[in-house]
Amino acid sequence: MRIVQGRHGGRRLVAPRGAGTRPTADRVREAMFSSLFDVEGCRVLDLYAGSGAVGLEARSRGAAHVTLVEKDRAALRAIEQNLETLGDDDVVVLAMDVGRALKQVDTFDLVFADPPYAIATEALTAILAAPIFAPGARVVFEHRATDEAVPSPSERITFERTKRYGEAALSYYVVAD
């Protein structure tokens, strides 16, 4: 696993061991960032961060601020190693449950979430209902390719599309201005 592009492009990342996390593949991250707006100067929130690869990719591509939310100890150790490898101390790591974090964080321009597949629907519903989105924000939600995307819970958030990558899929949402 590596940073795909930006100032840290090509740098290797470590992933936590075991089945507790499922790192977003390099090709999926590349496809996601290629299909999004330029993240330079954006505020990015990476929920269920695992190794932190998505948030760190955003930081490498010029995101002004990145917050990683993860509660698994092995994943937190991997995040620490990755931050040390990249020499980036401008990333906030919240070692807590996503539900608790959603009540404490500010607003973001890009929110990425890759929850355990077993709780995907309830996680997305909670995330989309949280007051964490800047006007025009994008939400990217990783889920099992065979699962349907969750419809938008309000008129303010619109479902755009789902793209499949093998066993994984990314569903995209946009928040009204």
Short mmCIF file of N, CA and C in Angstrom, two decimals:
data_model
loop_
_atom_site.label_atom_id
_atom_site.label_comp_id
_atom_site.label_asym_id
_atom_site.label_seq_id
_atom_site.Cartn_x
_atom_site.Cartn_y
_atom_site.Cartn_z
N MET A 1 0.86 -1.16 0.00
CA MET A 1 0.00 0.00 0.00
C MET A 1 0.91 1.23 0.00
N ARG A 2 0.50 2.24 -0.77
CA ARG A 2 1.35 3.43 -0.90
C ARG A 2 0.49 4.67 -1.13
N ILE A 3 1.12 5.83 -0.96
CA ILE A 3 0.50 7.09 -1.36
C ILE A 3 0.63 7.15 -2.88
N VAL A 4 -0.47 7.43 -3.57
CA VAL A 4 -0.48 7.36 -5.02
C VAL A 4 0.09 8.62 -5.67
N GLN A 5 -0.28 9.80 -5.16
CA GLN A 5 0.10 11.03 -5.84
C GLN A 5 0.33 12.15 -4.84
N GLY A 6 0.90 13.24 -5.29
CA GLY A 6 1.13 14.40 -4.44
C GLY A 6 2.53 14.43 -3.88
N ARG A 7 2.72 15.26 -2.86
CA ARG A 7 4.07 15.47 -2.35
C ARG A 7 4.67 14.22 -1.70
N HIS A 8 3.84 13.27 -1.27
CA HIS A 8 4.32 12.02 -0.69
C HIS A 8 4.14 10.84 -1.64
N GLY A 9 3.85 11.13 -2.91
CA GLY A 9 3.58 10.08 -3.90
C GLY A 9 4.66 9.01 -3.91
N GLY A 10 4.23 7.75 -3.91
CA GLY A 10 5.14 6.62 -3.93
C GLY A 10 5.59 6.14 -2.57
N ARG A 11 5.35 6.92 -1.51
CA ARG A 11 5.78 6.50 -0.16
C ARG A 11 4.92 5.35 0.32
N ARG A 12 5.55 4.36 0.90
CA ARG A 12 4.86 3.17 1.40
C ARG A 12 4.17 3.45 2.73
N LEU A 13 3.01 2.82 2.89
CA LEU A 13 2.25 2.90 4.14
C LEU A 13 2.12 1.50 4.72
N VAL A 14 1.97 1.43 6.03
CA VAL A 14 1.70 0.15 6.67
C VAL A 14 0.21 0.05 6.96
N ALA A 15 -0.28 -1.17 6.96
CA ALA A 15 -1.69 -1.43 7.30
C ALA A 15 -1.72 -2.24 8.59
N PRO A 16 -2.76 -2.07 9.39
CA PRO A 16 -2.86 -2.88 10.60
C PRO A 16 -3.03 -4.35 10.25
N ARG A 17 -2.49 -5.20 11.08
CA ARG A 17 -2.62 -6.64 10.86
C ARG A 17 -3.99 -7.13 11.30
N GLY A 18 -4.38 -8.27 10.75
CA GLY A 18 -5.63 -8.90 11.15
C GLY A 18 -6.79 -8.52 10.27
N ALA A 19 -7.94 -9.08 10.60
CA ALA A 19 -9.14 -8.88 9.79
C ALA A 19 -9.99 -7.72 10.28
N GLY A 20 -9.50 -6.98 11.27
CA GLY A 20 -10.28 -5.88 11.84
C GLY A 20 -10.43 -4.69 10.92
N THR A 21 -9.53 -4.53 9.97
CA THR A 21 -9.62 -3.43 9.02
C THR A 21 -9.47 -3.96 7.61
N ARG A 22 -9.90 -3.14 6.68
CA ARG A 22 -9.88 -3.50 5.26
C ARG A 22 -9.35 -2.29 4.51
N PRO A 23 -8.03 -2.18 4.31
CA PRO A 23 -7.49 -0.97 3.68
C PRO A 23 -8.08 -0.74 2.28
N THR A 24 -8.36 0.52 1.98
CA THR A 24 -8.84 0.89 0.65
C THR A 24 -7.68 0.73 -0.32
N ALA A 25 -7.89 -0.08 -1.35
CA ALA A 25 -6.84 -0.39 -2.30
C ALA A 25 -6.33 0.86 -3.00
N ASP A 26 -5.04 0.84 -3.37
CA ASP A 26 -4.43 1.97 -4.07
C ASP A 26 -5.24 2.38 -5.29
N ARG A 27 -5.67 1.41 -6.09
CA ARG A 27 -6.39 1.74 -7.33
C ARG A 27 -7.76 2.35 -7.04
N VAL A 28 -8.38 1.95 -5.94
CA VAL A 28 -9.67 2.54 -5.57
C VAL A 28 -9.46 3.98 -5.10
N ARG A 29 -8.41 4.21 -4.30
CA ARG A 29 -8.11 5.58 -3.86
C ARG A 29 -7.79 6.47 -5.06
N GLU A 30 -6.99 5.95 -5.98
CA GLU A 30 -6.64 6.73 -7.17
C GLU A 30 -7.89 7.08 -7.97
N ALA A 31 -8.77 6.10 -8.17
CA ALA A 31 -10.01 6.36 -8.92
C ALA A 31 -10.88 7.38 -8.20
N MET A 32 -10.96 7.28 -6.88
CA MET A 32 -11.78 8.20 -6.11
C MET A 32 -11.25 9.63 -6.25
N PHE A 33 -9.96 9.84 -6.04
CA PHE A 33 -9.42 11.19 -6.11
C PHE A 33 -9.46 11.73 -7.53
N SER A 34 -9.35 10.87 -8.52
CA SER A 34 -9.44 11.31 -9.92
C SER A 34 -10.84 11.79 -10.26
N SER A 35 -11.85 11.22 -9.61
CA SER A 35 -13.23 11.58 -9.93
C SER A 35 -13.75 12.74 -9.08
N LEU A 36 -12.99 13.18 -8.10
CA LEU A 36 -13.41 14.27 -7.22
C LEU A 36 -12.83 15.59 -7.69
N PHE A 37 -13.31 16.65 -7.06
CA PHE A 37 -12.72 17.97 -7.24
C PHE A 37 -11.31 17.97 -6.66
N ASP A 38 -10.53 18.96 -6.97
CA ASP A 38 -9.19 19.12 -6.42
C ASP A 38 -9.32 19.32 -4.91
N VAL A 39 -8.61 18.53 -4.13
CA VAL A 39 -8.74 18.63 -2.67
C VAL A 39 -7.79 19.65 -2.05
N GLU A 40 -6.99 20.31 -2.86
CA GLU A 40 -6.05 21.30 -2.32
C GLU A 40 -6.81 22.36 -1.54
N GLY A 41 -6.36 22.59 -0.30
CA GLY A 41 -6.97 23.59 0.56
C GLY A 41 -8.23 23.13 1.28
N CYS A 42 -8.66 21.90 1.05
CA CYS A 42 -9.90 21.39 1.65
C CYS A 42 -9.68 20.85 3.06
N ARG A 43 -10.79 20.76 3.78
CA ARG A 43 -10.83 20.09 5.08
C ARG A 43 -11.41 18.70 4.85
N VAL A 44 -10.66 17.67 5.26
CA VAL A 44 -11.02 16.28 4.96
C VAL A 44 -11.19 15.49 6.26
N LEU A 45 -12.26 14.70 6.31
CA LEU A 45 -12.54 13.82 7.44
C LEU A 45 -12.54 12.38 6.94
N ASP A 46 -11.70 11.54 7.53
CA ASP A 46 -11.60 10.12 7.17
C ASP A 46 -12.13 9.31 8.36
N LEU A 47 -13.35 8.78 8.21
CA LEU A 47 -14.00 8.00 9.27
C LEU A 47 -13.71 6.52 9.08
N TYR A 48 -13.56 5.80 10.21
CA TYR A 48 -13.14 4.40 10.17
C TYR A 48 -11.82 4.35 9.39
N ALA A 49 -10.86 5.15 9.81
CA ALA A 49 -9.67 5.45 9.02
C ALA A 49 -8.74 4.26 8.77
N GLY A 50 -8.76 3.24 9.61
CA GLY A 50 -7.86 2.11 9.39
C GLY A 50 -6.42 2.57 9.41
N SER A 51 -5.71 2.43 8.31
CA SER A 51 -4.31 2.86 8.20
C SER A 51 -4.19 4.37 8.03
N GLY A 52 -5.30 5.03 7.73
CA GLY A 52 -5.28 6.46 7.44
C GLY A 52 -4.95 6.79 6.01
N ALA A 53 -4.89 5.77 5.14
CA ALA A 53 -4.43 5.95 3.76
C ALA A 53 -5.22 6.98 2.99
N VAL A 54 -6.55 7.02 3.14
CA VAL A 54 -7.35 7.97 2.37
C VAL A 54 -7.06 9.40 2.83
N GLY A 55 -7.08 9.63 4.13
CA GLY A 55 -6.79 10.96 4.65
C GLY A 55 -5.37 11.40 4.33
N LEU A 56 -4.43 10.47 4.42
CA LEU A 56 -3.03 10.80 4.13
C LEU A 56 -2.83 11.07 2.64
N GLU A 57 -3.57 10.37 1.80
CA GLU A 57 -3.54 10.65 0.36
C GLU A 57 -4.06 12.07 0.10
N ALA A 58 -5.14 12.44 0.78
CA ALA A 58 -5.68 13.79 0.62
C ALA A 58 -4.66 14.83 1.08
N ARG A 59 -4.01 14.57 2.18
CA ARG A 59 -2.99 15.50 2.69
C ARG A 59 -1.84 15.63 1.69
N SER A 60 -1.42 14.50 1.12
CA SER A 60 -0.35 14.51 0.12
C SER A 60 -0.74 15.34 -1.09
N ARG A 61 -2.04 15.37 -1.40
CA ARG A 61 -2.54 16.12 -2.55
C ARG A 61 -2.90 17.56 -2.22
N GLY A 62 -2.57 18.00 -1.00
CA GLY A 62 -2.71 19.41 -0.68
C GLY A 62 -3.87 19.78 0.22
N ALA A 63 -4.56 18.81 0.81
CA ALA A 63 -5.64 19.15 1.75
C ALA A 63 -5.05 19.99 2.88
N ALA A 64 -5.76 21.04 3.26
CA ALA A 64 -5.29 21.95 4.31
C ALA A 64 -5.37 21.32 5.69
N HIS A 65 -6.37 20.48 5.88
CA HIS A 65 -6.59 19.86 7.19
C HIS A 65 -7.15 18.47 6.98
N VAL A 66 -6.66 17.51 7.76
CA VAL A 66 -7.17 16.14 7.73
C VAL A 66 -7.40 15.68 9.16
N THR A 67 -8.58 15.11 9.40
CA THR A 67 -8.88 14.46 10.67
C THR A 67 -9.15 12.99 10.38
N LEU A 68 -8.47 12.12 11.11
CA LEU A 68 -8.66 10.68 11.01
C LEU A 68 -9.37 10.21 12.27
N VAL A 69 -10.42 9.40 12.10
CA VAL A 69 -11.15 8.87 13.25
C VAL A 69 -11.04 7.36 13.21
N GLU A 70 -10.51 6.79 14.29
CA GLU A 70 -10.31 5.34 14.37
C GLU A 70 -10.26 4.95 15.84
N LYS A 71 -10.84 3.81 16.18
CA LYS A 71 -10.79 3.37 17.58
C LYS A 71 -9.97 2.11 17.79
N ASP A 72 -9.70 1.36 16.74
CA ASP A 72 -8.95 0.10 16.85
C ASP A 72 -7.48 0.39 17.18
N ARG A 73 -6.95 -0.26 18.21
CA ARG A 73 -5.58 0.01 18.65
C ARG A 73 -4.54 -0.33 17.60
N ALA A 74 -4.70 -1.47 16.93
CA ALA A 74 -3.73 -1.85 15.90
C ALA A 74 -3.75 -0.83 14.76
N ALA A 75 -4.93 -0.37 14.38
CA ALA A 75 -5.04 0.64 13.33
C ALA A 75 -4.40 1.95 13.78
N LEU A 76 -4.61 2.33 15.02
CA LEU A 76 -4.01 3.56 15.53
C LEU A 76 -2.48 3.49 15.51
N ARG A 77 -1.92 2.31 15.82
CA ARG A 77 -0.46 2.14 15.73
C ARG A 77 0.00 2.29 14.29
N ALA A 78 -0.75 1.73 13.34
CA ALA A 78 -0.40 1.87 11.93
C ALA A 78 -0.46 3.34 11.50
N ILE A 79 -1.48 4.06 11.94
CA ILE A 79 -1.59 5.49 11.63
C ILE A 79 -0.37 6.25 12.16
N GLU A 80 0.01 5.96 13.42
CA GLU A 80 1.18 6.62 14.01
C GLU A 80 2.43 6.36 13.17
N GLN A 81 2.62 5.11 12.75
CA GLN A 81 3.78 4.76 11.92
C GLN A 81 3.74 5.51 10.60
N ASN A 82 2.57 5.57 9.98
CA ASN A 82 2.44 6.23 8.69
C ASN A 82 2.69 7.73 8.81
N LEU A 83 2.21 8.34 9.87
CA LEU A 83 2.47 9.77 10.08
C LEU A 83 3.95 10.02 10.31
N GLU A 84 4.59 9.13 11.04
CA GLU A 84 6.03 9.25 11.28
C GLU A 84 6.80 9.09 9.96
N THR A 85 6.42 8.13 9.16
CA THR A 85 7.08 7.90 7.87
C THR A 85 6.96 9.11 6.96
N LEU A 86 5.77 9.72 6.95
CA LEU A 86 5.53 10.87 6.08
C LEU A 86 6.04 12.17 6.66
N GLY A 87 6.29 12.19 7.97
CA GLY A 87 6.76 13.41 8.61
C GLY A 87 5.69 14.50 8.64
N ASP A 88 4.44 14.10 8.71
CA ASP A 88 3.34 15.06 8.67
C ASP A 88 2.69 15.12 10.04
N ASP A 89 2.85 16.25 10.72
CA ASP A 89 2.26 16.39 12.05
C ASP A 89 1.04 17.30 12.04
N ASP A 90 0.55 17.65 10.86
CA ASP A 90 -0.64 18.50 10.74
C ASP A 90 -1.92 17.69 10.55
N VAL A 91 -1.89 16.43 10.93
CA VAL A 91 -3.05 15.55 10.82
C VAL A 91 -3.57 15.30 12.24
N VAL A 92 -4.88 15.49 12.43
CA VAL A 92 -5.49 15.24 13.73
C VAL A 92 -6.00 13.80 13.75
N VAL A 93 -5.65 13.06 14.80
CA VAL A 93 -6.11 11.69 14.96
C VAL A 93 -7.00 11.64 16.18
N LEU A 94 -8.26 11.23 15.98
CA LEU A 94 -9.20 11.07 17.09
C LEU A 94 -9.35 9.58 17.36
N ALA A 95 -8.86 9.14 18.50
CA ALA A 95 -8.92 7.74 18.89
C ALA A 95 -10.23 7.50 19.63
N MET A 96 -11.29 7.35 18.85
CA MET A 96 -12.61 7.18 19.44
C MET A 96 -13.59 6.58 18.45
N ASP A 97 -14.73 6.23 18.94
CA ASP A 97 -15.83 5.72 18.13
C ASP A 97 -16.33 6.82 17.19
N VAL A 98 -16.72 6.45 16.00
CA VAL A 98 -17.20 7.42 15.01
C VAL A 98 -18.43 8.17 15.51
N GLY A 99 -19.34 7.49 16.16
CA GLY A 99 -20.54 8.15 16.68
C GLY A 99 -20.19 9.29 17.63
N ARG A 100 -19.24 9.07 18.50
CA ARG A 100 -18.79 10.11 19.43
C ARG A 100 -18.08 11.23 18.67
N ALA A 101 -17.26 10.87 17.70
CA ALA A 101 -16.53 11.87 16.93
C ALA A 101 -17.47 12.79 16.15
N LEU A 102 -18.54 12.23 15.61
CA LEU A 102 -19.49 13.03 14.83
C LEU A 102 -20.12 14.15 15.64
N LYS A 103 -20.12 14.00 16.96
CA LYS A 103 -20.67 15.03 17.84
C LYS A 103 -19.64 16.09 18.22
N GLN A 104 -18.36 15.83 17.88
CA GLN A 104 -17.28 16.72 18.33
C GLN A 104 -16.56 17.46 17.21
N VAL A 105 -16.66 16.96 16.00
CA VAL A 105 -15.87 17.55 14.92
C VAL A 105 -16.54 18.77 14.31
N ASP A 106 -15.75 19.52 13.57
CA ASP A 106 -16.19 20.73 12.89
C ASP A 106 -16.80 20.35 11.54
N THR A 107 -16.76 21.25 10.57
CA THR A 107 -17.30 20.96 9.24
C THR A 107 -16.17 20.65 8.26
N PHE A 108 -16.52 19.87 7.23
CA PHE A 108 -15.53 19.39 6.28
C PHE A 108 -16.04 19.53 4.85
N ASP A 109 -15.07 19.63 3.93
CA ASP A 109 -15.38 19.72 2.50
C ASP A 109 -15.48 18.34 1.86
N LEU A 110 -14.77 17.36 2.43
CA LEU A 110 -14.79 15.99 1.94
C LEU A 110 -14.83 15.06 3.14
N VAL A 111 -15.80 14.16 3.13
CA VAL A 111 -15.91 13.15 4.18
C VAL A 111 -15.85 11.79 3.50
N PHE A 112 -14.90 10.96 3.94
CA PHE A 112 -14.77 9.60 3.44
C PHE A 112 -15.06 8.66 4.60
N ALA A 113 -15.82 7.60 4.32
CA ALA A 113 -16.12 6.61 5.36
C ALA A 113 -16.05 5.21 4.78
N ASP A 114 -15.38 4.32 5.49
CA ASP A 114 -15.26 2.91 5.11
C ASP A 114 -15.52 2.06 6.35
N PRO A 115 -16.79 2.00 6.79
CA PRO A 115 -17.10 1.25 8.00
C PRO A 115 -17.07 -0.25 7.74
N PRO A 116 -17.08 -1.05 8.81
CA PRO A 116 -17.23 -2.49 8.61
C PRO A 116 -18.50 -2.75 7.80
N TYR A 117 -18.42 -3.66 6.87
CA TYR A 117 -19.57 -3.90 5.99
C TYR A 117 -20.83 -4.26 6.75
N ALA A 118 -20.70 -4.92 7.88
CA ALA A 118 -21.87 -5.36 8.64
C ALA A 118 -22.70 -4.19 9.17
N ILE A 119 -22.09 -3.02 9.35
CA ILE A 119 -22.83 -1.87 9.87
C ILE A 119 -22.91 -0.73 8.85
N ALA A 120 -22.66 -1.02 7.59
CA ALA A 120 -22.55 0.03 6.57
C ALA A 120 -23.80 0.91 6.49
N THR A 121 -24.97 0.32 6.42
CA THR A 121 -26.19 1.11 6.24
C THR A 121 -26.43 2.03 7.43
N GLU A 122 -26.33 1.51 8.63
CA GLU A 122 -26.57 2.35 9.81
C GLU A 122 -25.48 3.41 9.96
N ALA A 123 -24.25 3.08 9.60
CA ALA A 123 -23.16 4.06 9.67
C ALA A 123 -23.40 5.21 8.70
N LEU A 124 -23.76 4.90 7.46
CA LEU A 124 -23.98 5.96 6.47
C LEU A 124 -25.16 6.84 6.87
N THR A 125 -26.21 6.25 7.37
CA THR A 125 -27.37 7.02 7.80
C THR A 125 -26.97 8.02 8.89
N ALA A 126 -26.17 7.56 9.87
CA ALA A 126 -25.72 8.45 10.96
C ALA A 126 -24.80 9.55 10.43
N ILE A 127 -23.90 9.19 9.53
CA ILE A 127 -22.95 10.17 8.98
C ILE A 127 -23.70 11.25 8.19
N LEU A 128 -24.60 10.84 7.32
CA LEU A 128 -25.33 11.81 6.49
C LEU A 128 -26.24 12.71 7.31
N ALA A 129 -26.64 12.26 8.49
CA ALA A 129 -27.51 13.07 9.35
C ALA A 129 -26.72 14.02 10.25
N ALA A 130 -25.40 13.85 10.33
CA ALA A 130 -24.58 14.67 11.22
C ALA A 130 -24.35 16.07 10.63
N PRO A 131 -24.24 17.07 11.48
CA PRO A 131 -24.03 18.46 11.00
C PRO A 131 -22.55 18.76 10.77
N ILE A 132 -21.91 18.00 9.90
CA ILE A 132 -20.45 18.09 9.72
C ILE A 132 -20.04 18.55 8.33
N PHE A 133 -20.99 18.98 7.51
CA PHE A 133 -20.68 19.27 6.12
C PHE A 133 -20.66 20.77 5.82
N ALA A 134 -19.58 21.19 5.18
CA ALA A 134 -19.51 22.55 4.66
C ALA A 134 -20.42 22.62 3.44
N PRO A 135 -20.88 23.81 3.06
CA PRO A 135 -21.68 23.92 1.83
C PRO A 135 -20.91 23.36 0.63
N GLY A 136 -21.57 22.54 -0.17
CA GLY A 136 -20.94 21.95 -1.34
C GLY A 136 -20.05 20.76 -1.05
N ALA A 137 -20.06 20.28 0.19
CA ALA A 137 -19.20 19.15 0.57
C ALA A 137 -19.52 17.90 -0.24
N ARG A 138 -18.55 17.03 -0.33
CA ARG A 138 -18.72 15.72 -0.96
C ARG A 138 -18.57 14.65 0.12
N VAL A 139 -19.33 13.58 -0.06
CA VAL A 139 -19.23 12.42 0.82
C VAL A 139 -18.95 11.22 -0.07
N VAL A 140 -17.93 10.45 0.30
CA VAL A 140 -17.61 9.22 -0.43
C VAL A 140 -17.69 8.09 0.59
N PHE A 141 -18.50 7.10 0.24
CA PHE A 141 -18.79 6.00 1.16
C PHE A 141 -18.39 4.69 0.51
N GLU A 142 -17.46 3.97 1.14
CA GLU A 142 -17.04 2.67 0.62
C GLU A 142 -17.90 1.57 1.25
N HIS A 143 -18.38 0.67 0.40
CA HIS A 143 -19.21 -0.44 0.87
C HIS A 143 -19.03 -1.64 -0.04
N ARG A 144 -19.62 -2.74 0.35
CA ARG A 144 -19.56 -3.96 -0.45
C ARG A 144 -20.26 -3.71 -1.78
N ALA A 145 -19.66 -4.16 -2.88
CA ALA A 145 -20.20 -3.91 -4.22
C ALA A 145 -21.60 -4.48 -4.41
N THR A 146 -21.93 -5.53 -3.68
CA THR A 146 -23.25 -6.15 -3.83
C THR A 146 -24.32 -5.42 -3.03
N ASP A 147 -23.93 -4.51 -2.15
CA ASP A 147 -24.90 -3.75 -1.35
C ASP A 147 -25.35 -2.52 -2.11
N GLU A 148 -26.59 -2.16 -1.94
CA GLU A 148 -27.12 -0.95 -2.55
C GLU A 148 -26.68 0.27 -1.76
N ALA A 149 -26.52 1.38 -2.43
CA ALA A 149 -26.21 2.64 -1.75
C ALA A 149 -27.44 3.08 -0.96
N VAL A 150 -27.19 3.75 0.14
CA VAL A 150 -28.28 4.27 0.96
C VAL A 150 -28.80 5.55 0.31
N PRO A 151 -30.11 5.67 0.15
CA PRO A 151 -30.64 6.91 -0.43
C PRO A 151 -30.36 8.12 0.46
N SER A 152 -30.36 9.27 -0.13
CA SER A 152 -30.10 10.51 0.62
C SER A 152 -31.20 10.72 1.65
N PRO A 153 -30.82 11.11 2.88
CA PRO A 153 -31.81 11.27 3.95
C PRO A 153 -32.51 12.63 3.94
N SER A 154 -32.03 13.56 3.12
CA SER A 154 -32.64 14.88 3.14
C SER A 154 -32.51 15.53 1.77
N GLU A 155 -33.20 16.63 1.61
CA GLU A 155 -33.10 17.38 0.36
C GLU A 155 -31.74 18.06 0.23
N ARG A 156 -31.05 18.25 1.33
CA ARG A 156 -29.76 18.93 1.32
C ARG A 156 -28.65 18.03 0.77
N ILE A 157 -28.80 16.72 0.87
CA ILE A 157 -27.76 15.78 0.42
C ILE A 157 -28.31 14.95 -0.72
N THR A 158 -27.59 14.94 -1.83
CA THR A 158 -28.03 14.23 -3.02
C THR A 158 -27.10 13.08 -3.35
N PHE A 159 -27.67 11.92 -3.61
CA PHE A 159 -26.88 10.78 -4.08
C PHE A 159 -26.52 11.04 -5.54
N GLU A 160 -25.24 10.87 -5.88
CA GLU A 160 -24.79 11.09 -7.25
C GLU A 160 -24.65 9.80 -8.04
N ARG A 161 -23.81 8.88 -7.53
CA ARG A 161 -23.53 7.67 -8.28
C ARG A 161 -22.80 6.65 -7.41
N THR A 162 -22.73 5.42 -7.91
CA THR A 162 -21.93 4.37 -7.31
C THR A 162 -21.01 3.81 -8.37
N LYS A 163 -19.74 3.64 -8.02
CA LYS A 163 -18.75 3.02 -8.91
C LYS A 163 -18.25 1.76 -8.22
N ARG A 164 -18.19 0.67 -8.97
CA ARG A 164 -17.74 -0.61 -8.41
C ARG A 164 -16.31 -0.90 -8.82
N TYR A 165 -15.56 -1.47 -7.87
CA TYR A 165 -14.16 -1.85 -8.09
C TYR A 165 -13.97 -3.24 -7.48
N GLY A 166 -14.24 -4.28 -8.25
CA GLY A 166 -14.15 -5.63 -7.71
C GLY A 166 -15.20 -5.84 -6.64
N GLU A 167 -14.77 -6.22 -5.44
CA GLU A 167 -15.69 -6.48 -4.34
C GLU A 167 -16.12 -5.21 -3.60
N ALA A 168 -15.43 -4.10 -3.86
CA ALA A 168 -15.75 -2.84 -3.18
C ALA A 168 -16.49 -1.90 -4.13
N ALA A 169 -17.23 -0.97 -3.55
CA ALA A 169 -17.91 0.07 -4.32
C ALA A 169 -17.78 1.38 -3.56
N LEU A 170 -17.78 2.47 -4.32
CA LEU A 170 -17.79 3.81 -3.73
C LEU A 170 -19.08 4.50 -4.16
N SER A 171 -19.83 4.99 -3.17
CA SER A 171 -21.03 5.78 -3.46
C SER A 171 -20.71 7.22 -3.11
N TYR A 172 -21.13 8.11 -4.02
CA TYR A 172 -20.82 9.53 -3.91
C TYR A 172 -22.08 10.31 -3.63
N TYR A 173 -21.97 11.28 -2.71
CA TYR A 173 -23.06 12.17 -2.34
C TYR A 173 -22.54 13.59 -2.39
N VAL A 174 -23.41 14.54 -2.64
CA VAL A 174 -23.03 15.95 -2.63
C VAL A 174 -23.99 16.72 -1.73
N VAL A 175 -23.43 17.65 -0.97
CA VAL A 175 -24.22 18.47 -0.05
C VAL A 175 -24.50 19.81 -0.74
N ALA A 176 -25.73 20.25 -0.66
CA ALA A 176 -26.12 21.51 -1.29
C ALA A 176 -25.36 22.68 -0.68
N ASP A 177 -25.20 23.72 -1.47
CA ASP A 177 -24.52 24.95 -0.99
C ASP A 177 -25.38 25.69 0.00
#
